Coordinates of C-alpha atoms in Angstrom, one line a residue:
M116 CA 0.0 0.0 0.1
V117 CA 1.6 3.4 -1.1
G118 CA 0.8 6.3 1.0
F119 CA 1.4 7.7 4.4
D120 CA 0.5 6.4 7.8
P121 CA -1.8 8.8 9.5
S122 CA -0.3 7.9 12.9
P123 CA 3.2 6.6 12.3
E124 CA 5.0 4.7 14.9
I125 CA 7.3 6.6 17.2
T126 CA 10.9 6.1 16.5
L127 CA 13.4 5.7 19.2
P128 CA 16.4 8.0 18.9
S129 CA 19.5 5.8 20.2
L130 CA 23.2 6.0 20.1
F131 CA 23.3 2.2 19.9
D132 CA 22.2 -0.5 17.4
T133 CA 18.7 -1.8 18.4
T134 CA 19.1 -4.9 16.5
G135 CA 17.4 -7.9 18.1
V136 CA 15.8 -5.5 20.7
F137 CA 12.9 -3.7 19.0
R138 CA 11.9 -5.3 15.8
D139 CA 9.7 -2.2 14.8
Q140 CA 12.9 -0.1 15.2
N141 CA 15.5 -2.2 13.0
D142 CA 13.0 -3.8 10.6
I143 CA 11.0 -0.8 9.2
V144 CA 8.7 -0.7 6.1
P145 CA 10.6 1.4 3.4
F146 CA 9.4 5.1 2.9
G147 CA 6.5 5.4 0.8
L148 CA 4.7 2.3 1.9
T149 CA 2.3 2.1 4.9
A150 CA 1.8 -1.5 4.9
F151 CA 2.3 -4.7 2.7
G152 CA 1.3 -8.3 2.8
Y153 CA 2.1 -11.5 0.9
T154 CA -0.9 -13.8 -0.3
D155 CA -1.4 -17.3 0.6
A156 CA -1.3 -20.0 -2.2
S157 CA -4.6 -18.9 -3.4
G158 CA -3.7 -15.4 -3.9
A159 CA -5.6 -14.0 -1.1
V160 CA -4.3 -11.6 1.5
S161 CA -5.9 -9.2 4.2
F162 CA -4.5 -6.6 6.5
D163 CA -5.7 -3.6 8.5
L164 CA -5.0 0.1 7.5
E165 CA -6.2 3.4 9.0
P166 CA -8.8 5.3 7.1
G167 CA -7.4 7.4 4.3
S168 CA -6.5 7.4 0.6
Y169 CA -3.8 4.9 -0.7
Q170 CA -2.6 3.4 -3.9
V171 CA -2.9 -0.4 -3.9
V172 CA -0.2 -2.0 -5.8
V173 CA 0.1 -5.8 -6.7
S174 CA 3.1 -7.4 -8.1
R175 CA 5.2 -10.6 -8.1
G176 CA 8.8 -9.3 -8.8
T177 CA 10.9 -9.1 -11.9
E178 CA 9.0 -11.6 -14.2
Y179 CA 5.5 -10.0 -13.6
S180 CA 3.5 -6.9 -14.5
S181 CA 2.0 -4.9 -11.7
F182 CA -1.6 -3.9 -10.8
E183 CA -2.2 -0.4 -9.5
A184 CA -5.4 1.4 -8.4
P185 CA -6.4 4.1 -5.9
V186 CA -8.3 3.0 -2.9
M187 CA -10.1 4.8 -0.1
I188 CA -10.2 3.0 3.2
T189 CA -13.2 3.8 5.5
A190 CA -13.3 2.9 9.3
G191 CA -15.2 -0.4 9.9
V192 CA -15.5 -1.1 6.2
T193 CA -13.8 -4.1 4.5
T194 CA -12.6 -2.9 1.1
N195 CA -12.0 -5.6 -1.5
V196 CA -9.6 -5.2 -4.4
A197 CA -9.6 -8.0 -7.1
A198 CA -6.1 -7.7 -9.1
Q199 CA -4.8 -9.5 -12.0
I200 CA -1.2 -9.5 -13.1
G201 CA 0.6 -11.5 -15.8
R202 CA 4.0 -13.1 -16.2
V203 CA 5.5 -10.9 -19.0
I204 CA 9.0 -12.1 -18.9
D205 CA 10.0 -15.1 -20.9
T206 CA 12.9 -17.0 -19.0
T207 CA 12.4 -20.3 -20.8
G208 CA 15.4 -22.6 -20.2
F209 CA 16.4 -20.7 -16.9
V210 CA 15.3 -20.8 -13.2
S211 CA 15.6 -18.1 -10.8
S212 CA 17.2 -18.4 -7.3
D213 CA 18.1 -16.2 -4.3
F214 CA 21.4 -17.7 -3.2
H215 CA 21.8 -16.0 0.1
V216 CA 19.0 -16.1 2.6
H217 CA 18.7 -16.2 6.3
G218 CA 15.9 -17.1 8.7
I219 CA 15.3 -17.8 12.3
A220 CA 18.1 -20.4 12.5
S221 CA 20.6 -17.7 11.9
A222 CA 21.5 -15.8 15.1
D223 CA 21.1 -12.6 13.5
S224 CA 17.7 -13.2 11.8
R225 CA 14.4 -13.5 13.4
V226 CA 12.3 -14.3 10.3
N227 CA 10.4 -17.4 10.6
Q228 CA 10.1 -20.0 7.9
T229 CA 6.4 -19.3 7.2
D230 CA 7.2 -15.7 6.6
R231 CA 10.1 -16.7 4.4
V232 CA 8.0 -19.1 2.2
F233 CA 5.2 -16.4 1.6
Q234 CA 7.8 -13.6 1.0
F235 CA 9.8 -15.5 -1.7
A236 CA 6.8 -17.1 -3.4
G237 CA 5.3 -13.6 -3.5
E238 CA 8.4 -12.1 -5.0
G239 CA 8.3 -14.6 -7.8
V240 CA 11.7 -16.5 -6.9
D241 CA 11.6 -20.0 -8.2
N242 CA 14.1 -21.4 -5.7
V243 CA 15.5 -20.0 -2.4
V244 CA 18.9 -21.3 -1.2
M245 CA 18.7 -21.1 2.6
T246 CA 22.2 -20.2 3.9
D247 CA 21.9 -19.7 7.6
H248 CA 25.0 -19.0 9.5
H249 CA 26.5 -22.4 10.6
V250 CA 23.1 -24.2 10.3
H251 CA 21.5 -26.2 7.5
T252 CA 18.0 -25.4 7.0
D253 CA 15.6 -27.4 4.8
L254 CA 12.6 -25.3 3.8
D255 CA 10.9 -27.8 1.7
P256 CA 8.5 -29.3 4.5
R257 CA 7.2 -25.9 5.3
I258 CA 6.8 -25.0 1.7
A259 CA 4.7 -28.1 1.2
A260 CA 2.8 -27.7 4.5
L261 CA 1.7 -24.0 3.3
G262 CA 0.6 -25.4 -0.2
F263 CA 3.3 -23.5 -2.1
S264 CA 5.1 -26.5 -3.6
P265 CA 3.8 -25.3 -7.2
F266 CA 5.4 -22.0 -6.6
L267 CA 8.6 -22.3 -4.7
A268 CA 11.4 -24.7 -4.2
S269 CA 14.4 -24.5 -1.8
T270 CA 18.0 -25.8 -1.6
I271 CA 19.9 -26.4 1.6
G272 CA 23.0 -24.4 2.1
E273 CA 25.3 -22.9 4.7
E274 CA 27.0 -19.6 5.1
I275 CA 30.5 -20.6 6.7
T276 CA 30.9 -17.5 8.7
T277 CA 34.6 -16.9 9.8
W278 CA 35.0 -13.7 11.8
D279 CA 38.0 -12.4 9.8
S280 CA 38.6 -14.1 6.3
G281 CA 35.1 -13.6 5.1
H282 CA 32.0 -15.5 4.6
Y283 CA 31.6 -18.6 2.4
N284 CA 28.5 -19.8 0.8
A285 CA 28.3 -23.8 0.4
Y286 CA 25.5 -25.3 -1.5
P287 CA 23.9 -27.6 -2.2
M288 CA 24.3 -29.5 1.1
T289 CA 22.3 -32.1 3.1
I290 CA 21.1 -32.4 6.6
D291 CA 22.8 -34.5 9.3
A292 CA 19.8 -35.0 11.7
S293 CA 22.1 -36.1 14.4
R294 CA 23.7 -32.7 14.8
P295 CA 21.8 -29.7 16.2
S296 CA 23.2 -27.5 13.4
G297 CA 22.2 -30.1 10.7
G298 CA 25.9 -30.6 9.8
S299 CA 27.7 -27.3 9.8
T300 CA 31.2 -26.7 8.7
D301 CA 33.9 -26.3 11.5
W302 CA 36.2 -23.7 10.2
G303 CA 38.0 -23.4 13.6
K304 CA 39.8 -26.6 13.1
A305 CA 39.9 -29.3 15.9
A306 CA 41.9 -28.7 19.1
P307 CA 41.7 -30.0 22.6
P308 CA 39.4 -28.3 25.0
G309 CA 40.9 -24.9 26.1
M310 CA 43.7 -25.2 23.5
D311 CA 41.9 -23.5 20.6
F312 CA 43.9 -20.3 20.9
T313 CA 46.8 -19.2 18.7
A314 CA 49.0 -19.3 21.7
Y315 CA 48.9 -23.0 21.6
G316 CA 49.4 -23.2 17.8
A317 CA 45.7 -23.4 16.9
Y318 CA 44.5 -21.5 13.9
I319 CA 41.4 -21.3 11.8
A320 CA 41.1 -22.6 8.3
T321 CA 42.5 -20.7 5.4
P322 CA 40.3 -19.9 2.5
S323 CA 41.5 -23.0 0.6
E324 CA 41.1 -25.1 3.5
V325 CA 37.4 -23.8 4.1
D326 CA 36.8 -24.8 0.4
A327 CA 38.1 -28.3 1.0
L328 CA 36.2 -28.6 4.2
A329 CA 32.9 -27.9 2.5
A330 CA 33.6 -30.3 -0.2
A331 CA 34.7 -33.1 2.2
S332 CA 31.7 -32.6 4.6
A333 CA 29.5 -35.5 5.4
T334 CA 26.7 -33.3 4.3
A335 CA 28.2 -32.4 0.9
T336 CA 26.9 -33.6 -2.3
P337 CA 28.9 -34.4 -5.4
D338 CA 27.9 -30.9 -6.7
T339 CA 28.7 -28.9 -3.7
L340 CA 30.5 -25.7 -4.5
V341 CA 31.5 -22.6 -2.4
Q342 CA 31.1 -19.0 -3.4
I343 CA 32.6 -16.0 -1.5
N344 CA 29.7 -13.8 -0.2
H345 CA 29.8 -10.0 -0.2
I346 CA 33.3 -10.2 -1.5
D347 CA 34.9 -7.0 -0.2
S348 CA 34.7 -8.6 3.4
H349 CA 37.2 -11.3 2.1
F350 CA 39.4 -9.5 -0.5
V351 CA 39.8 -6.2 1.7
P352 CA 40.7 -7.6 5.1
L353 CA 43.0 -10.2 3.6
E354 CA 44.6 -7.4 1.2
I355 CA 44.2 -9.5 -1.9
D356 CA 45.2 -7.6 -5.0
T357 CA 43.5 -9.2 -8.0
S358 CA 45.4 -6.8 -10.4
L359 CA 48.6 -8.8 -9.7
V360 CA 49.3 -11.7 -11.8
P361 CA 48.7 -14.1 -10.1
P362 CA 46.4 -12.5 -7.5
A363 CA 48.2 -12.2 -4.1
S364 CA 47.6 -11.2 -0.6
A365 CA 49.8 -8.5 1.1
I366 CA 48.7 -9.1 4.6
S367 CA 51.5 -9.3 7.0
A368 CA 52.3 -12.2 9.4
F369 CA 51.2 -10.1 12.4
A370 CA 47.8 -9.6 10.7
K371 CA 47.4 -13.2 9.9
E372 CA 48.0 -14.0 13.5
R373 CA 45.5 -11.4 14.6
F374 CA 43.0 -13.1 12.2
R375 CA 43.9 -16.5 13.8
I376 CA 45.4 -17.6 10.6
D377 CA 48.8 -19.4 10.7
P378 CA 51.3 -16.6 10.1
T379 CA 53.5 -19.1 8.1
T380 CA 50.8 -19.5 5.4
G381 CA 51.8 -18.1 2.2
N382 CA 49.4 -16.4 -0.4
L383 CA 45.8 -16.4 0.8
Y384 CA 44.3 -15.9 -2.5
H385 CA 42.4 -19.0 -3.5
H386 CA 40.2 -19.4 -6.6
F387 CA 36.6 -19.9 -5.8
P388 CA 34.1 -20.8 -8.8
A389 CA 31.7 -18.2 -7.9
L390 CA 31.6 -14.7 -6.4
E391 CA 28.6 -12.9 -4.9
L392 CA 29.4 -9.5 -6.4
W393 CA 25.8 -8.0 -5.9
N394 CA 23.9 -8.7 -2.8
G395 CA 20.8 -6.5 -1.7
A396 CA 17.9 -4.6 -3.0
S397 CA 19.0 -0.9 -2.8
R398 CA 20.9 1.9 -4.8
G399 CA 23.9 1.3 -2.4
H400 CA 24.0 -2.3 -3.1
Q401 CA 24.0 -1.8 -6.9
S402 CA 26.8 0.8 -6.3
E403 CA 28.9 -1.8 -4.4
F404 CA 28.5 -4.1 -7.5
L405 CA 29.4 -1.5 -10.2
D406 CA 31.9 0.8 -8.2
G407 CA 33.9 -1.7 -6.3
R408 CA 33.4 -5.4 -7.0
I409 CA 32.8 -5.7 -10.8
G410 CA 36.5 -5.0 -11.3
I411 CA 37.7 -7.8 -9.0
W412 CA 35.9 -10.2 -11.3
F413 CA 37.2 -8.7 -14.4
N414 CA 40.7 -8.9 -13.0
L415 CA 40.1 -12.6 -12.6
L416 CA 38.6 -13.1 -16.1
N417 CA 41.7 -11.1 -17.6
Q418 CA 43.9 -13.8 -16.1
G419 CA 41.9 -16.8 -17.1
L420 CA 40.4 -17.3 -13.6
L421 CA 37.0 -17.9 -14.9
T422 CA 34.6 -17.1 -12.3
T423 CA 30.7 -17.0 -12.1
F424 CA 29.0 -13.7 -11.0
I425 CA 26.2 -14.2 -8.5
A426 CA 23.4 -11.6 -7.8
D427 CA 21.3 -12.2 -4.6
T428 CA 19.9 -10.5 -1.5
D429 CA 21.5 -11.6 1.7
T430 CA 18.2 -11.1 3.3
H431 CA 18.0 -11.2 7.2
R432 CA 14.9 -9.3 7.8
Y433 CA 11.3 -9.2 6.6
A434 CA 9.5 -5.7 6.5
N435 CA 12.5 -3.9 5.1
L436 CA 11.9 -5.8 1.9
R437 CA 15.5 -6.6 1.0
S438 CA 14.0 -9.9 -0.3
A439 CA 12.7 -7.7 -3.1
G440 CA 16.1 -7.5 -4.8
A441 CA 18.7 -9.1 -6.8
R442 CA 18.4 -12.6 -8.0
T443 CA 20.2 -14.9 -10.4
W444 CA 18.7 -17.1 -13.2
T445 CA 20.7 -20.3 -14.0
A446 CA 20.4 -22.3 -17.0
A447 CA 17.9 -25.2 -16.4
S448 CA 15.8 -28.0 -18.0
T449 CA 12.7 -26.5 -16.2
D450 CA 11.8 -23.7 -13.8
S451 CA 8.7 -25.6 -12.4
P452 CA 9.5 -25.7 -8.7
P453 CA 8.5 -29.4 -8.1
S454 CA 11.0 -30.4 -10.7
I455 CA 14.1 -27.9 -9.9
S456 CA 17.1 -29.8 -9.5
D457 CA 19.9 -28.6 -7.0
A458 CA 22.4 -30.4 -8.8
E459 CA 21.6 -28.7 -12.3
I460 CA 21.7 -25.2 -10.5
A461 CA 25.1 -25.9 -9.2
Q462 CA 26.3 -27.2 -12.4
S463 CA 25.2 -24.2 -14.2
V464 CA 26.8 -22.0 -11.7
L465 CA 30.1 -23.8 -12.1
A466 CA 29.7 -23.5 -16.0
G467 CA 29.0 -19.7 -15.7
K468 CA 25.5 -20.2 -17.2
A469 CA 23.9 -17.5 -15.4
T470 CA 22.4 -14.1 -15.6
G471 CA 21.6 -11.5 -12.7
G472 CA 19.1 -8.8 -12.4
Q473 CA 16.7 -6.7 -10.4
G474 CA 13.9 -5.6 -12.7
I475 CA 15.9 -6.6 -15.9
Y476 CA 16.4 -10.0 -17.5
V477 CA 19.2 -9.9 -20.0
Q478 CA 20.7 -12.5 -22.4
A479 CA 23.5 -12.5 -24.8
R480 CA 25.1 -14.8 -27.4
L481 CA 28.1 -14.6 -29.6
V482 CA 27.6 -15.5 -33.2
A483 CA 30.7 -16.2 -35.5
N484 CA 30.5 -14.0 -38.7
E485 CA 32.5 -16.8 -40.5
D486 CA 29.7 -19.4 -39.7
P487 CA 26.4 -18.4 -38.0
G488 CA 26.1 -21.9 -36.7
L489 CA 29.1 -21.2 -34.4
V490 CA 27.5 -19.7 -31.3
A491 CA 28.4 -19.1 -27.6
D492 CA 25.5 -18.6 -25.1
L493 CA 24.5 -19.2 -21.5
T494 CA 21.9 -21.9 -22.2
L495 CA 22.0 -25.5 -20.8
A496 CA 22.8 -27.1 -24.0
G497 CA 25.1 -24.5 -25.3
S498 CA 28.7 -23.5 -24.6
T499 CA 30.0 -20.3 -23.2
L500 CA 32.9 -20.3 -25.6
V501 CA 32.9 -20.2 -29.5
S502 CA 36.1 -20.8 -31.5
I503 CA 36.6 -19.0 -34.6
T504 CA 39.3 -19.2 -37.4
D505 CA 38.7 -15.8 -39.0
A506 CA 39.5 -13.2 -36.4
V507 CA 39.3 -10.4 -38.8
A508 CA 35.6 -11.2 -39.5
G509 CA 35.1 -11.6 -35.8
V510 CA 31.8 -12.1 -34.0
D511 CA 28.5 -10.3 -33.4
L512 CA 27.5 -10.0 -29.8
E513 CA 23.6 -10.4 -29.8
I514 CA 21.8 -8.9 -26.7
D515 CA 18.2 -9.4 -25.7
V516 CA 16.6 -7.3 -23.0
Q517 CA 13.4 -7.8 -21.2
A518 CA 11.7 -5.9 -18.4
P519 CA 8.2 -5.3 -17.1
A520 CA 6.9 -1.9 -17.9
W521 CA 7.5 -0.6 -14.3
A522 CA 11.4 -1.3 -14.7
E523 CA 12.6 1.1 -17.2
Y524 CA 16.2 1.1 -18.7
D525 CA 18.1 3.2 -21.1
R526 CA 21.6 2.1 -21.3
I527 CA 23.6 -1.1 -22.3
E528 CA 27.3 -1.4 -21.6
V529 CA 29.4 -4.0 -23.2
Y530 CA 32.7 -5.0 -21.4
A531 CA 35.4 -6.9 -23.6
N532 CA 38.6 -7.8 -21.9
A533 CA 37.9 -4.6 -19.9
G534 CA 40.6 -2.7 -17.9
T535 CA 39.8 -1.9 -14.3
V536 CA 40.6 1.0 -12.0
A537 CA 41.4 0.6 -8.3
D538 CA 39.6 2.5 -5.5
I539 CA 41.9 5.1 -4.3
A540 CA 40.7 4.6 -0.7
V541 CA 40.5 0.9 -0.7
P542 CA 43.0 -0.5 -3.4
Q543 CA 41.5 -4.1 -3.3
L544 CA 38.3 -2.9 -4.9
F545 CA 38.0 -2.1 -8.6
T546 CA 35.4 -0.6 -11.1
A547 CA 35.7 -1.0 -14.8
T548 CA 35.4 1.1 -18.0
P549 CA 32.9 -0.2 -20.6
T550 CA 34.3 -1.0 -24.1
V551 CA 31.0 0.0 -25.9
V552 CA 28.2 2.2 -24.6
L553 CA 24.8 2.2 -26.1
D554 CA 21.9 4.6 -25.2
A555 CA 18.1 4.1 -25.9
G556 CA 16.8 6.4 -28.4
V557 CA 20.3 6.7 -30.1
D558 CA 21.8 3.3 -30.5
F559 CA 18.8 1.0 -29.9
T560 CA 15.1 1.2 -29.4
V561 CA 13.0 0.0 -26.4
T562 CA 9.6 -1.3 -27.6
S563 CA 6.5 -2.0 -25.5
T564 CA 5.1 -5.5 -26.1
N565 CA 1.5 -6.2 -25.0
V566 CA 1.9 -9.8 -23.8
F567 CA -1.6 -10.3 -22.3
P568 CA -4.1 -7.8 -23.8
A569 CA -6.8 -8.8 -21.4
V570 CA -4.7 -7.8 -18.4
P571 CA -4.3 -4.2 -17.8
G572 CA -0.6 -3.2 -17.7
A573 CA 0.7 -6.7 -18.7
T574 CA 3.2 -5.2 -21.0
R575 CA 7.1 -5.9 -21.5
L576 CA 9.9 -3.5 -22.4
D577 CA 11.9 -5.2 -25.2
A578 CA 15.3 -4.3 -26.7
S579 CA 17.5 -6.4 -29.2
V580 CA 20.8 -5.2 -30.2
S581 CA 23.7 -6.6 -32.2
V582 CA 27.2 -5.3 -31.8
S583 CA 29.9 -6.3 -34.2
F584 CA 33.5 -7.0 -32.9
A585 CA 35.7 -7.4 -36.0
S586 CA 39.6 -7.7 -36.2
L587 CA 39.9 -9.3 -32.8
A588 CA 43.5 -9.1 -31.6
G589 CA 43.2 -12.2 -29.5
D590 CA 40.8 -14.2 -27.3
T591 CA 38.2 -12.1 -25.7
W592 CA 35.7 -12.3 -23.0
F593 CA 32.3 -10.3 -23.1
V594 CA 29.9 -9.1 -20.3
V595 CA 26.8 -7.0 -20.7
V596 CA 25.4 -4.7 -18.2
V597 CA 22.0 -3.1 -18.8
R598 CA 20.4 -0.3 -16.5
G599 CA 18.2 2.5 -16.0
R600 CA 19.9 6.0 -15.2
D601 CA 18.8 8.5 -12.8
G602 CA 16.7 11.2 -14.6
V603 CA 16.4 9.2 -17.6
S604 CA 14.5 6.3 -16.6
R605 CA 12.0 6.1 -13.5
P606 CA 12.9 4.1 -10.5
M607 CA 11.1 0.9 -9.7
F608 CA 9.2 2.3 -6.8
P609 CA 7.0 0.8 -5.3
I610 CA 7.6 -2.8 -6.6
Y611 CA 11.3 -2.4 -5.5
P612 CA 10.8 0.4 -3.0
R613 CA 14.1 1.2 -1.4
D614 CA 15.8 4.7 -1.3
L615 CA 13.2 7.0 -2.7
D616 CA 13.9 10.7 -2.1
T617 CA 11.8 11.7 0.9
G618 CA 12.1 15.6 0.4
S619 CA 10.3 15.5 -3.0
N620 CA 7.7 13.0 -2.1
T621 CA 5.5 14.6 0.7
T622 CA 1.9 13.5 -0.5
L623 CA 0.3 10.6 -2.0
A624 CA 0.2 12.3 -5.5
D625 CA 4.0 12.8 -5.3
L626 CA 4.6 9.0 -4.6
I627 CA 2.6 7.9 -7.7
D628 CA 3.8 10.4 -10.1
G629 CA 6.7 8.2 -11.5
N630 CA 9.4 9.6 -9.3
L631 CA 11.7 10.5 -12.2
G632 CA 15.0 11.8 -10.8
E633 CA 14.1 11.2 -7.3
D634 CA 16.5 8.6 -6.3
G635 CA 14.9 5.1 -5.7
T636 CA 16.2 1.7 -6.9
M637 CA 17.0 1.7 -10.6
A638 CA 16.6 -1.3 -13.0
L639 CA 19.8 -3.4 -13.3
G640 CA 20.8 -6.6 -14.9
A641 CA 24.2 -8.3 -16.1
T642 CA 25.2 -11.4 -17.7
N643 CA 28.0 -13.8 -17.0
A644 CA 30.9 -13.9 -19.4
L645 CA 31.0 -15.4 -22.9
Y646 CA 34.2 -16.1 -24.6
V647 CA 35.6 -16.2 -28.1
D648 CA 38.6 -18.2 -29.0
A649 CA 40.2 -16.2 -31.9
D650 CA 44.0 -16.9 -31.8
G651 CA 44.3 -20.4 -33.2
V652 CA 45.4 -21.9 -30.0
P653 CA 42.6 -24.3 -28.6
G654 CA 40.7 -22.9 -25.5
F655 CA 40.6 -19.6 -24.0
Q656 CA 43.9 -17.7 -23.6
A657 CA 43.1 -14.8 -21.3
P658 CA 44.8 -11.5 -22.2
L659 CA 46.8 -11.3 -18.9
A660 CA 47.3 -15.1 -18.2
P661 CA 50.6 -15.9 -16.8

């Protein structure tokens, strides 16, 4: 419900973090919304509102249209709204997952399993990977009990949470019913009672050892993999410079000891198959991705350290709607929740067959100009690498973008063996410079497609672009980023409601006027890398490979 609460809750001024003390203080509904609710499996929901004028908005995340209508609430009267929305984005061959989700089993979350099921089914996510801190959670029984099995599946994971070297996401996992944690990973290493201190030569697992521990766990599966979560909490404290060839950590022996890492350990860089580059739902989370993390990924690609980009939320709370955030689509044989395969999801992550977004769904493919039958794409049956013999003719990069009408976009950026720029203040973080920049209305056209004429507003914003890359100097990787820019495209409020400017939105009319140039969360999507082998040497030879 868009509008203003006639009698808002009192906020408590405090010099201290109220986390875990007052839920109504640390889990607040985003500005511009008075209330929200998620429907049951039949599509019904009810909640109370104070009398007044509001705008009711019904949505189901990136793949769906939205329903919007004014509503007047009268005291003592039940107001009924019948809404219809349509799935306007075609994601055939891909399944959406949130790879980083916390619930009541995590010490820093109080969201119960029922709320998590309602929430992610309502946000249109096909599969939720439960990654509680040091706990293995199986959400499937609760999904089934609530009747949501046709709409939502889950994967068992674990966030292996070290204090100093970062957080590591392991999935898919299983449950060890004999252990209270369900089978968590002991990154502290075994030591006699009272002897687990560095003074006694007891140290925690290094990053490479964490990876090995997860793979060797009794609760691991043949497809278990580990991704680094919110990667700056790993690369920055360990002082890992990914622009070095090979990447290396500069952390001193003293600092290693302080982190409870064996000070005689050498280079702490370890190559993980996936990196959580974008986690969250806000402008700030998007900025973290584009301004500090994307260049880390590109540094690795430039060295031939092929790594999969993951977008997700890292949600811990409920009312702040962080769950309405980034997600990743992986290549799959089906996106029907009862038939979703954990193994297939993991295999697609390992293969880099994935694309991420919030409001935007983008796909790309490389087509050889010497033979249109030579293709690289992100599909399950395809290959992310295309080999060509005519580097002069090169390849065409074909880009297809879809978004619901409420997620406007106006820029496409192509990165090809892109260079990176280190952050002056935090030199372990890197941004990147696009190789090609395309703007709507100049370089490409966004068309509106009426997907379901009988459903008001069930339209899609489509764009298809082909960019030629001829006279390739060598093997090349390609990544596509699509986004809406402030002042050019409207933010995605209220479907993705975070960060709307408060000063320019003081009335209901202000809130529903499109909010152009008034901050808010902008549409954003990015592909994983595609590769062209153009140098005559079999396989991908990265430009900076040692």
